[in-house]
Structures are given as structure tokens and as C-alpha cells.
Amino acid sequence: MNEIKRIRRSVESILGKKVHLTTNVGRNTFVEAQGVITSAYPNLFTVTLEDGQNNDQVISYTYSDVLTSTVVVKII
């Protein structure tokens, strides 16, 4: 099984769980956020970020983002 499929199955297994995301946005700059993985599609997954004021934001990431460590997902 290739790595992308393994990552996809791992993400699908934690659907609905709260996660901590660390995203590399370039030039040694990282953005950290917490949210819930809401959907997993064949090429990407979505995370609803929590900001504490009912202004939830939905962000999508590809499985290759996880493979290349552009985004690191940790279960809380």
C-alpha cells in the first residue's frame, strides 16, 4: 500500500475527533490551530477550526500535505 493511501486511511479513522494542526506556511513560519476533522474525500480532507467565538472556519488539506510535513496532525 502506498503512503498516500495509508495517510488517507489514518485520517478517515479519526473523523470527528479533535486535532492539533501545525502548518508550515513558508520561511520557517508555522501556524498552529485546533479543530475537528469533518470530512475525508479521495484527494483531501477538511478541518473545522475553532476560534471560540462561533466563527468556525473550514480549511482543506491534501494527503500529500501530511506526507511532505507541510501540515502535522496530532490527535488531542
Short mmCIF file of C-alpha atoms in Angstrom, two decimals:
data_model
loop_
_atom_site.label_atom_id
_atom_site.label_comp_id
_atom_site.label_asym_id
_atom_site.label_seq_id
_atom_site.Cartn_x
_atom_site.Cartn_y
_atom_site.Cartn_z
CA MET A 1 0.00 0.00 0.00
CA ASN A 2 1.44 3.37 -0.88
CA GLU A 3 1.91 6.14 1.67
CA ILE A 4 -0.91 8.39 0.44
CA LYS A 5 -3.45 5.57 0.90
CA ARG A 6 -2.06 4.84 4.37
CA ILE A 7 -2.38 8.50 5.35
CA ARG A 8 -5.91 8.64 3.95
CA ARG A 9 -6.99 5.62 5.99
CA SER A 10 -5.42 7.12 9.11
CA VAL A 11 -7.31 10.39 8.60
CA GLU A 12 -10.56 8.51 7.94
CA SER A 13 -10.10 6.62 11.21
CA ILE A 14 -10.04 9.88 13.20
CA LEU A 15 -13.04 11.59 11.58
CA GLY A 16 -14.91 13.68 14.14
CA LYS A 17 -12.02 13.80 16.59
CA LYS A 18 -10.35 16.94 17.87
CA VAL A 19 -6.87 17.54 16.45
CA HIS A 20 -4.00 19.99 16.80
CA LEU A 21 -2.59 21.20 13.46
CA THR A 22 0.81 22.72 12.82
CA THR A 23 1.06 24.19 9.32
CA ASN A 24 4.30 25.31 7.67
CA VAL A 25 3.45 28.45 5.70
CA GLY A 26 7.00 29.08 4.50
CA ARG A 27 10.17 30.86 5.60
CA ASN A 28 10.27 28.95 8.87
CA THR A 29 6.84 30.29 9.83
CA PHE A 30 4.35 27.94 11.44
CA VAL A 31 0.67 28.40 12.25
CA GLU A 32 -0.92 26.31 14.97
CA ALA A 33 -4.65 25.67 15.30
CA GLN A 34 -7.13 23.25 16.82
CA GLY A 35 -10.18 21.82 15.17
CA VAL A 36 -12.20 18.76 14.22
CA ILE A 37 -11.69 16.66 11.11
CA THR A 38 -15.10 16.87 9.47
CA SER A 39 -14.76 15.13 6.08
CA ALA A 40 -12.39 12.92 4.15
CA TYR A 41 -12.53 12.85 0.37
CA PRO A 42 -10.42 10.88 -2.13
CA ASN A 43 -7.85 13.69 -2.54
CA LEU A 44 -8.28 15.91 0.52
CA PHE A 45 -9.75 16.24 3.99
CA THR A 46 -11.42 19.16 5.74
CA VAL A 47 -10.93 20.51 9.24
CA THR A 48 -13.29 22.89 11.03
CA LEU A 49 -11.11 25.22 13.09
CA GLU A 50 -12.36 26.53 16.42
CA ASP A 51 -11.75 30.14 17.38
CA GLY A 52 -14.01 30.24 20.43
CA GLN A 53 -16.46 32.84 19.07
CA ASN A 54 -18.75 30.80 16.79
CA ASN A 55 -16.75 31.94 13.76
CA ASP A 56 -15.72 28.45 12.71
CA GLN A 57 -13.56 28.26 9.62
CA VAL A 58 -13.25 25.24 7.34
CA ILE A 59 -9.79 24.51 5.91
CA SER A 60 -8.89 21.74 3.47
CA TYR A 61 -5.62 19.87 3.26
CA THR A 62 -4.40 17.24 0.84
CA TYR A 63 -2.92 13.96 1.96
CA SER A 64 0.33 14.97 0.27
CA ASP A 65 0.48 17.95 2.69
CA VAL A 66 0.71 15.42 5.50
CA LEU A 67 3.20 13.28 3.57
CA THR A 68 5.54 16.22 2.95
CA SER A 69 5.10 17.55 6.52
CA THR A 70 3.55 20.80 5.33
CA VAL A 71 0.88 20.07 7.93
CA VAL A 72 1.30 17.93 11.05
CA VAL A 73 -1.86 16.45 12.58
CA LYS A 74 -1.91 15.33 16.21
CA ILE A 75 -4.92 13.86 17.99
CA ILE A 76 -5.85 15.68 21.19
#
